[in-house]
CSV table of C-alpha atoms in Angstrom, one decimal:
chain,number,residue,atom,x,y,z
J,1374,UNK,CA,4.6,-35.6,1.9
J,1375,UNK,CA,3.3,-33.7,-1.2
J,1376,UNK,CA,5.8,-31.3,-2.7
J,1377,UNK,CA,4.9,-28.0,-4.2
J,1378,UNK,CA,6.7,-25.6,-6.6
J,1379,UNK,CA,8.5,-22.7,-5.0
J,1380,UNK,CA,8.5,-19.3,-6.6
J,1381,UNK,CA,11.8,-17.6,-6.1
J,1382,UNK,CA,11.4,-13.9,-6.6
J,1383,UNK,CA,14.3,-13.6,-9.1
J,1384,UNK,CA,13.4,-11.9,-12.3
J,1385,UNK,CA,14.5,-13.5,-15.6
J,1386,UNK,CA,13.6,-11.2,-18.4
J,1387,UNK,CA,10.9,-9.6,-16.3
J,1388,UNK,CA,9.3,-13.0,-15.5
J,1389,UNK,CA,9.2,-14.9,-12.3
J,1390,UNK,CA,10.6,-18.4,-12.6
J,1391,UNK,CA,10.3,-21.7,-10.5
J,1392,UNK,CA,13.6,-22.6,-8.9
J,1393,UNK,CA,13.0,-25.6,-6.5
J,1394,UNK,CA,10.4,-27.7,-4.8
J,1395,UNK,CA,9.4,-27.5,-1.1
J,1396,UNK,CA,7.2,-29.5,1.1
J,1397,UNK,CA,3.8,-28.4,2.2
J,1398,UNK,CA,3.9,-27.4,5.8
J,1399,UNK,CA,2.0,-26.6,8.9
J,1400,UNK,CA,-1.5,-25.5,9.7
J,1401,UNK,CA,-2.7,-22.4,11.5
J,1402,UNK,CA,-5.5,-22.9,13.9
J,1403,UNK,CA,-8.1,-20.3,14.8
J,1404,UNK,CA,-8.2,-19.6,18.5
J,1405,UNK,CA,-11.9,-18.7,18.4
J,1406,UNK,CA,-12.4,-21.7,20.7
J,1407,UNK,CA,-9.9,-20.3,23.2
J,1408,UNK,CA,-12.3,-17.9,24.9
J,1409,UNK,CA,-10.7,-17.7,28.3
J,1410,UNK,CA,-7.4,-16.5,29.7
J,1411,UNK,CA,-5.3,-18.9,31.7
J,1412,UNK,CA,-5.9,-18.7,35.4
J,1413,UNK,CA,-9.7,-18.1,35.0
J,1414,UNK,CA,-9.5,-14.4,34.5
J,1415,UNK,CA,-12.5,-14.2,32.3
J,1416,UNK,CA,-13.3,-14.2,28.6
J,1417,UNK,CA,-11.0,-12.6,26.2
J,1418,UNK,CA,-11.1,-12.1,22.4
J,1419,UNK,CA,-9.7,-15.0,20.3
J,1420,UNK,CA,-6.2,-14.9,18.9
J,1421,UNK,CA,-4.6,-16.9,16.1
J,1422,UNK,CA,-2.3,-19.5,17.6
J,1423,UNK,CA,0.3,-21.5,15.7
J,1424,UNK,CA,-0.1,-25.2,16.6
J,1425,UNK,CA,2.6,-26.9,14.6
J,1426,UNK,CA,6.4,-26.7,14.6
J,1427,UNK,CA,8.3,-23.8,13.2
J,1428,UNK,CA,11.2,-24.3,10.8
J,1429,UNK,CA,13.8,-22.2,12.5
J,1430,UNK,CA,16.2,-25.2,12.5
J,1431,UNK,CA,16.1,-25.7,8.7
J,1432,UNK,CA,19.5,-25.7,7.0
J,1433,UNK,CA,19.8,-24.4,3.4
J,1434,UNK,CA,22.8,-24.0,1.1
J,1435,UNK,CA,23.5,-20.5,-0.1
J,1436,UNK,CA,26.3,-20.2,-2.6
J,1437,UNK,CA,27.9,-23.4,-1.4
J,1438,UNK,CA,27.6,-22.6,2.3
J,1439,UNK,CA,25.2,-23.9,4.9
J,1440,UNK,CA,23.2,-21.1,6.4
J,1441,UNK,CA,20.8,-21.5,9.3
J,1442,UNK,CA,17.4,-19.8,8.8
J,1443,UNK,CA,15.6,-18.4,11.8
J,1444,UNK,CA,12.4,-17.4,10.1
J,1445,UNK,CA,9.2,-18.8,11.5
J,1446,UNK,CA,6.1,-19.5,9.4
J,1447,UNK,CA,4.2,-16.6,8.0
J,1448,UNK,CA,0.8,-18.3,7.6
J,1449,UNK,CA,-0.6,-18.5,4.1
J,1450,UNK,CA,-4.3,-17.8,4.0
J,1451,UNK,CA,-6.9,-17.5,1.4
J,1452,UNK,CA,-9.5,-14.8,1.4
J,1453,UNK,CA,-12.3,-14.7,4.0
J,1454,UNK,CA,-14.7,-11.7,3.4
J,1455,UNK,CA,-16.4,-10.0,6.2
J,1456,UNK,CA,-18.9,-12.4,7.7
J,1457,UNK,CA,-21.8,-11.7,10.0
J,1458,UNK,CA,-21.4,-14.7,12.3
J,1459,UNK,CA,-18.4,-15.6,14.4
J,1460,UNK,CA,-18.8,-19.3,13.7
J,1461,UNK,CA,-18.3,-18.6,10.0
J,1462,UNK,CA,-15.0,-17.0,10.7
J,1463,UNK,CA,-14.0,-19.9,12.9
J,1464,UNK,CA,-14.8,-22.4,10.1
J,1465,UNK,CA,-12.8,-20.6,7.6
J,1466,UNK,CA,-9.7,-19.8,9.6
J,1467,UNK,CA,-7.9,-23.2,9.3
J,1468,UNK,CA,-5.4,-22.7,6.5
J,1469,UNK,CA,-2.3,-24.1,5.0
J,1470,UNK,CA,1.0,-22.3,6.0
J,1471,UNK,CA,3.9,-21.6,3.6
J,1472,UNK,CA,7.3,-23.2,4.2
J,1473,UNK,CA,10.4,-21.4,5.0
J,1474,UNK,CA,11.8,-21.8,1.5
J,1475,UNK,CA,8.7,-21.4,-0.5
J,1476,UNK,CA,6.0,-19.1,-1.9
J,1477,UNK,CA,4.4,-21.7,-4.2
J,1478,UNK,CA,0.6,-22.1,-4.3
J,1479,UNK,CA,-0.8,-23.9,-1.3
J,1480,UNK,CA,-4.1,-25.3,-0.3
J,1481,UNK,CA,-6.6,-22.7,0.7
J,1482,UNK,CA,-9.8,-23.0,2.7
J,1483,UNK,CA,-12.9,-23.4,0.6
J,1484,UNK,CA,-15.7,-21.4,2.3
J,1485,UNK,CA,-19.1,-21.1,0.5
J,1486,UNK,CA,-19.8,-17.6,-0.7
J,1487,UNK,CA,-16.4,-16.1,-0.1
J,1488,UNK,CA,-13.8,-14.8,-2.5
J,1489,UNK,CA,-10.5,-16.8,-2.8
J,1490,UNK,CA,-7.3,-15.0,-3.7
J,1491,UNK,CA,-4.2,-16.6,-5.3
J,1492,UNK,CA,-1.2,-17.4,-3.1
J,1493,UNK,CA,1.5,-16.8,-5.7
J,1494,UNK,CA,2.8,-13.5,-6.9
J,1495,UNK,CA,2.7,-14.5,-10.6
J,1496,UNK,CA,-1.1,-14.4,-10.3
J,1497,UNK,CA,-1.0,-10.6,-9.9
J,1498,UNK,CA,-0.1,-7.7,-12.1
J,1499,UNK,CA,1.8,-5.0,-10.3
J,1500,UNK,CA,1.0,-1.4,-11.4
J,1501,UNK,CA,2.3,1.4,-9.3
J,1502,UNK,CA,3.8,2.1,-5.9
J,1503,UNK,CA,1.4,3.3,-3.3
J,1504,UNK,CA,3.9,3.8,-0.5
J,1505,UNK,CA,7.3,2.8,0.7
J,1506,UNK,CA,8.7,2.0,4.2
J,1507,UNK,CA,12.0,0.9,5.8
J,1508,UNK,CA,11.6,-2.8,4.9
J,1509,UNK,CA,9.4,-2.8,1.8
J,1510,UNK,CA,6.7,-1.1,-0.2
J,1511,UNK,CA,3.0,-1.2,-1.0
J,1512,UNK,CA,2.0,-1.8,-4.7
J,1513,UNK,CA,-1.2,-1.3,-6.4
J,1514,UNK,CA,-2.0,-4.6,-8.2
J,1515,UNK,CA,-4.7,-6.5,-10.0
J,1516,UNK,CA,-5.5,-10.1,-10.4
J,1517,UNK,CA,-4.0,-11.4,-13.6
J,1518,UNK,CA,-7.3,-12.9,-14.7
J,1519,UNK,CA,-9.5,-9.9,-13.8
J,1520,UNK,CA,-9.5,-6.1,-13.3
J,1521,UNK,CA,-10.1,-6.4,-9.5
J,1522,UNK,CA,-7.6,-4.1,-7.7
J,1523,UNK,CA,-5.7,-5.0,-4.5
J,1524,UNK,CA,-2.9,-3.5,-2.5
J,1525,UNK,CA,0.1,-5.8,-2.0
J,1526,UNK,CA,2.6,-5.1,0.8
J,1527,UNK,CA,5.9,-6.6,-0.2
J,1528,UNK,CA,8.3,-6.9,2.7
J,1529,UNK,CA,11.9,-8.0,2.5
J,1530,UNK,CA,12.8,-10.9,4.9
J,1531,UNK,CA,15.6,-9.7,7.1
J,1532,UNK,CA,16.5,-10.9,10.6
J,1533,UNK,CA,15.8,-7.5,12.1
J,1534,UNK,CA,12.2,-7.3,10.8
J,1535,UNK,CA,10.9,-10.9,10.9
J,1536,UNK,CA,9.0,-10.3,14.2
J,1537,UNK,CA,7.4,-7.2,12.7
J,1538,UNK,CA,6.2,-9.1,9.7
J,1539,UNK,CA,4.8,-11.9,11.7
J,1540,UNK,CA,3.0,-9.5,14.0
J,1541,UNK,CA,1.5,-7.5,11.2
J,1542,UNK,CA,0.2,-10.6,9.6
J,1543,UNK,CA,-1.4,-11.7,12.9
J,1544,UNK,CA,-2.9,-8.2,13.5
J,1545,UNK,CA,-4.4,-8.2,10.0
J,1546,UNK,CA,-6.0,-11.6,10.7
J,1547,UNK,CA,-7.4,-10.1,14.0
J,1548,UNK,CA,-8.8,-7.2,12.0
J,1549,UNK,CA,-11.1,-9.4,9.9
J,1550,UNK,CA,-14.7,-8.7,10.3
J,1551,UNK,CA,-14.5,-5.0,11.2
J,1552,UNK,CA,-15.6,-2.7,8.3
J,1553,UNK,CA,-13.3,0.1,9.6
J,1554,UNK,CA,-10.1,-1.8,9.5
J,1555,UNK,CA,-8.1,-2.7,6.4
J,1556,UNK,CA,-8.9,-6.3,5.4
J,1557,UNK,CA,-6.4,-8.9,4.6
J,1558,UNK,CA,-7.2,-11.1,1.5
J,1559,UNK,CA,-4.2,-13.4,1.5
J,1560,UNK,CA,-0.6,-13.8,2.8
J,1561,UNK,CA,2.2,-15.9,1.4
J,1562,UNK,CA,6.0,-15.8,1.1
J,1563,UNK,CA,9.0,-16.6,-1.1
J,1564,UNK,CA,12.5,-17.3,0.2
J,1565,UNK,CA,13.2,-13.5,0.1
J,1566,UNK,CA,9.9,-11.7,0.6
J,1567,UNK,CA,6.6,-11.8,2.3
J,1568,UNK,CA,3.4,-10.7,0.5
J,1569,UNK,CA,0.4,-9.3,2.2
J,1570,UNK,CA,-2.6,-9.0,-0.2
J,1571,UNK,CA,-5.0,-6.4,1.2
J,1572,UNK,CA,-8.1,-4.6,-0.1
J,1573,UNK,CA,-7.4,-1.5,-2.2
J,1574,UNK,CA,-8.9,1.6,-0.6
J,1575,UNK,CA,-9.4,4.2,-3.3
J,1576,UNK,CA,-10.4,7.5,-1.5
J,1577,UNK,CA,-7.1,8.8,-0.2
J,1578,UNK,CA,-6.2,9.6,3.4
J,1579,UNK,CA,-7.6,12.0,5.9
J,1580,UNK,CA,-4.4,14.0,5.5
J,1581,UNK,CA,-5.2,14.4,1.8
J,1582,UNK,CA,-8.8,15.5,2.8
J,1583,UNK,CA,-7.7,18.4,5.1
J,1584,UNK,CA,-5.4,19.9,2.5
J,1585,UNK,CA,-8.8,21.1,1.0
J,1586,UNK,CA,-9.9,22.5,4.4
J,1587,UNK,CA,-11.5,21.3,7.6
J,1588,UNK,CA,-14.1,18.5,7.5
J,1589,UNK,CA,-17.7,19.3,8.0
J,1590,UNK,CA,-19.0,18.6,11.4
J,1591,UNK,CA,-21.5,15.9,10.4
J,1592,UNK,CA,-18.7,14.2,8.4
J,1593,UNK,CA,-16.3,14.5,11.3
J,1594,UNK,CA,-18.7,12.9,13.7
J,1595,UNK,CA,-19.4,10.0,11.4
J,1596,UNK,CA,-15.7,9.4,10.8
J,1597,UNK,CA,-15.0,9.7,14.5
J,1598,UNK,CA,-17.7,7.1,15.3
J,1599,UNK,CA,-16.2,4.7,12.8
J,1600,UNK,CA,-12.7,5.2,14.1
J,1601,UNK,CA,-14.0,4.4,17.6
J,1602,UNK,CA,-15.5,1.1,16.4
J,1603,UNK,CA,-12.2,0.2,14.7
J,1604,UNK,CA,-10.1,0.9,17.7
J,1605,UNK,CA,-12.5,-0.9,20.1
J,1606,UNK,CA,-12.4,-3.9,17.8
J,1607,UNK,CA,-8.6,-4.0,18.1
J,1608,UNK,CA,-8.5,-3.3,21.8
J,1609,UNK,CA,-11.0,-6.1,22.5
J,1610,UNK,CA,-8.4,-8.4,20.9
J,1611,UNK,CA,-5.6,-7.0,23.0
J,1612,UNK,CA,-4.1,-5.0,20.1
J,1613,UNK,CA,-3.0,-1.3,20.4
J,1614,UNK,CA,-2.4,0.3,17.0
J,1615,UNK,CA,0.2,2.8,18.2
J,1616,UNK,CA,0.3,4.9,15.0
J,1617,UNK,CA,-3.1,6.5,14.6
J,1618,UNK,CA,-2.8,9.7,12.6
J,1619,UNK,CA,-4.6,11.2,9.5
J,1620,UNK,CA,-2.3,9.6,7.0
J,1621,UNK,CA,-3.2,6.1,8.4
J,1622,UNK,CA,-6.9,6.6,8.0
J,1623,UNK,CA,-8.2,6.2,4.5
J,1624,UNK,CA,-11.5,7.1,2.9
J,1625,UNK,CA,-13.3,4.5,0.9
J,1626,UNK,CA,-15.1,6.8,-1.5
J,1627,UNK,CA,-18.4,5.7,0.0
J,1628,UNK,CA,-18.4,8.1,3.0
J,1629,UNK,CA,-16.6,5.6,5.3
J,1630,UNK,CA,-13.1,5.2,6.6
J,1631,UNK,CA,-10.6,2.4,7.2
J,1632,UNK,CA,-7.7,2.4,9.5
J,1633,UNK,CA,-4.5,1.0,7.9
J,1634,UNK,CA,-0.8,0.2,8.7
J,1635,UNK,CA,-0.6,-2.2,11.6
J,1636,UNK,CA,3.2,-2.6,11.3
J,1637,UNK,CA,4.0,-1.3,14.8
J,1638,UNK,CA,0.9,-2.5,16.6
J,1639,UNK,CA,1.3,-4.1,20.0
J,1640,UNK,CA,-0.3,-7.4,20.9
J,1641,UNK,CA,-1.6,-9.1,24.1
J,1642,UNK,CA,-2.5,-6.0,26.0
J,1643,UNK,CA,-5.6,-7.2,27.9
J,1644,UNK,CA,-7.0,-5.8,31.1
J,1645,UNK,CA,-4.2,-4.1,33.1
J,1646,UNK,CA,-1.4,-5.2,30.8
J,1647,UNK,CA,0.9,-2.5,29.6
J,1648,UNK,CA,4.0,-2.1,27.4
J,1649,UNK,CA,6.9,0.3,27.4
J,1650,UNK,CA,8.3,0.1,23.8
J,1651,UNK,CA,8.4,3.6,22.2
J,1652,UNK,CA,6.8,3.5,18.8
J,1653,UNK,CA,4.8,5.9,16.6
J,1654,UNK,CA,5.1,9.4,15.3
J,1655,UNK,CA,6.3,11.8,18.0
J,1656,UNK,CA,3.7,14.5,17.1
J,1657,UNK,CA,0.9,12.1,17.9
J,1658,UNK,CA,2.5,10.3,20.9
J,1659,UNK,CA,0.8,10.4,24.3
J,1660,UNK,CA,2.6,12.0,27.2
J,1661,UNK,CA,3.2,8.7,29.0
J,1662,UNK,CA,4.9,7.3,25.9
J,1663,UNK,CA,7.2,10.4,25.5
J,1664,UNK,CA,8.0,10.1,29.2
J,1665,UNK,CA,9.0,6.4,28.6
J,1666,UNK,CA,6.4,5.1,31.0
J,1667,UNK,CA,4.3,2.0,30.5
J,1668,UNK,CA,1.2,2.5,28.5
J,1669,UNK,CA,-1.8,0.7,27.1
J,1670,UNK,CA,-4.7,1.4,24.8
J,1671,UNK,CA,-4.9,5.0,26.1
J,1672,UNK,CA,-2.2,5.8,23.7
J,1673,UNK,CA,-4.6,5.2,20.8
J,1674,UNK,CA,-7.3,7.4,22.4
J,1675,UNK,CA,-4.8,10.2,22.7
J,1676,UNK,CA,-3.9,9.9,19.1
J,1677,UNK,CA,-7.6,9.8,18.1
J,1678,UNK,CA,-8.1,13.1,19.9
J,1679,UNK,CA,-5.0,14.6,18.1
J,1680,UNK,CA,-6.3,13.3,14.8
J,1681,UNK,CA,-9.8,14.7,15.2
J,1682,UNK,CA,-8.4,18.1,16.3
J,1683,UNK,CA,-6.3,18.2,13.0
J,1684,UNK,CA,-9.4,17.3,10.9
J,1685,UNK,CA,-11.5,20.1,12.2
J,1686,UNK,CA,-8.8,22.8,12.5
J,1687,UNK,CA,-6.2,21.8,9.8
J,1688,UNK,CA,-3.4,22.2,12.4
J,1689,UNK,CA,-1.9,20.5,15.5
J,1690,UNK,CA,-3.2,21.0,19.0
J,1691,UNK,CA,0.4,21.5,20.3
J,1692,UNK,CA,3.6,23.1,19.0
J,1693,UNK,CA,4.6,21.2,15.8
J,1694,UNK,CA,7.7,23.1,14.6
J,1695,UNK,CA,11.2,21.7,13.8
J,1696,UNK,CA,12.5,21.8,17.4
J,1697,UNK,CA,11.9,18.3,18.7
J,1698,UNK,CA,12.5,19.1,22.4
J,1699,UNK,CA,10.0,22.0,22.2
J,1700,UNK,CA,7.5,19.6,20.5
J,1701,UNK,CA,7.8,17.2,23.4
J,1702,UNK,CA,7.6,19.9,26.1
J,1703,UNK,CA,4.5,21.3,24.5
J,1704,UNK,CA,2.8,17.9,24.5
J,1705,UNK,CA,3.8,17.3,28.1
J,1706,UNK,CA,2.9,20.7,29.5
J,1707,UNK,CA,0.8,22.9,27.2
J,1708,UNK,CA,-3.0,22.8,27.0
J,1709,UNK,CA,-4.4,22.1,23.5
J,1710,UNK,CA,-4.7,25.3,21.4
J,1711,UNK,CA,-8.4,25.3,20.8
J,1712,UNK,CA,-9.9,27.9,18.4
J,1713,UNK,CA,-12.5,30.2,19.9
J,1714,UNK,CA,-15.3,29.1,17.6
J,1715,UNK,CA,-15.1,25.3,18.1
J,1716,UNK,CA,-18.3,23.4,18.7
J,1717,UNK,CA,-18.7,23.0,22.5
J,1718,UNK,CA,-19.4,19.2,22.4
J,1719,UNK,CA,-16.5,18.6,20.1
J,1720,UNK,CA,-14.2,20.7,22.3
J,1721,UNK,CA,-15.3,18.7,25.4
J,1722,UNK,CA,-14.6,15.4,23.6
J,1723,UNK,CA,-11.1,16.5,22.5
J,1724,UNK,CA,-10.3,17.8,26.0
J,1725,UNK,CA,-11.1,14.4,27.4
J,1726,UNK,CA,-9.2,12.5,24.7
J,1727,UNK,CA,-6.2,14.8,25.1
J,1728,UNK,CA,-6.1,14.4,28.9
J,1729,UNK,CA,-2.4,14.1,29.9
J,1730,UNK,CA,-3.2,11.6,32.7
J,1731,UNK,CA,-4.0,8.3,31.0
J,1732,UNK,CA,-6.0,7.1,34.0
J,1733,UNK,CA,-8.5,10.0,33.4
J,1734,UNK,CA,-8.5,9.9,29.6
J,1735,UNK,CA,-11.8,9.1,27.8
J,1736,UNK,CA,-11.7,5.7,26.2
J,1737,UNK,CA,-9.7,4.3,29.1
J,1738,UNK,CA,-11.9,6.0,31.7
J,1739,UNK,CA,-15.6,6.1,30.7
J,1740,UNK,CA,-17.4,4.9,27.6
J,1741,UNK,CA,-16.6,7.2,24.7
J,1742,UNK,CA,-19.8,6.1,22.9
J,1743,UNK,CA,-21.9,7.8,25.6
J,1744,UNK,CA,-20.3,11.2,24.9
J,1745,UNK,CA,-22.8,14.0,23.9
J,1746,UNK,CA,-21.1,14.5,20.6
J,1747,UNK,CA,-22.4,11.0,19.6
J,1748,UNK,CA,-25.9,11.6,21.0
J,1749,UNK,CA,-27.5,11.0,17.5
J,1750,UNK,CA,-25.3,8.1,16.6
J,1751,UNK,CA,-26.9,4.6,16.2
J,1752,UNK,CA,-24.0,2.5,17.2
J,1753,UNK,CA,-25.6,-0.7,16.0
J,1754,UNK,CA,-25.9,0.8,12.5
J,1755,UNK,CA,-22.3,2.1,12.7
J,1756,UNK,CA,-21.0,-1.4,13.5
J,1757,UNK,CA,-22.8,-2.9,10.5
J,1758,UNK,CA,-21.8,0.1,8.3
J,1759,UNK,CA,-25.4,1.1,7.8
J,1760,UNK,CA,-25.1,4.7,9.0
């Protein structure tokens, strides 16, 4: 078996150094061919499925002791830009995965006409921190051999967050092809960290935008239509974002938006499937989540309504003060605090998205694309980002 250099993220005079060699490991197979659920329940969107063994039984020596590693593969993948045909995505999705111990450069798919990104951290220059979370940070970076900018999410490998990392990598893979979802360029790992190389979105968040005042109605409608396309792309693949809010929607600088941060997304929620884990920001959580009931994609439609309300009013639809119990009670029992002068079609859309009963909520019940607010929207043009 071919052995490849491993990059241990230990700085030696500010430089990364090679520390050991590791074997090349398993492949990740696209599930584009897996177009049906088990049991004949009809077609579902493809999902990425690991088809080779994990290495959770590997033993490594750490400071003279044998320590068992429980990490599974985080698949290494080269870049696959947005493609118009599903068969092109299927052809390019077979990639080489990284080993438990290593982050060395691995073989990448060669797809005609697509951009390939390096699979080793030494190939990037890190510039400034864009954001920080509980387990890692996002850095602005550029390729060492060019000025092209990317955002690299660097996540520490700890037992308590391994499932979150693996899930986020899978969701980013599923987001490929939708122009309104942050796109993954490459993923690789070292012994201590996982690196997700993503597109750099320059325009700031919608939260930044409303510090300057409410969005214009035409801008709001276009952004809303693009968010609808992004959410429907995820939902068709059984994914619920679970943290839609203005700070997680970025502007591209070209009058478009992109949804980011899939770290707490839920997977495999097809049809009548639900989940009960409570995640997200409490100000944007749907009533069923706050009541610890099972929920589905309706949670995202509630959060979309909450976000759109904030974009047009620069405030929250419910009490948003310091008293958490009062915040929860307001979401559960109070009607949205609509301003008197709100556009009637927008108000109707928000009322239907902020419906407290998830079974009656627009997006779950009824086709949101048919709402009168979107009467002038060419959805085909939106999906191809030609609006």
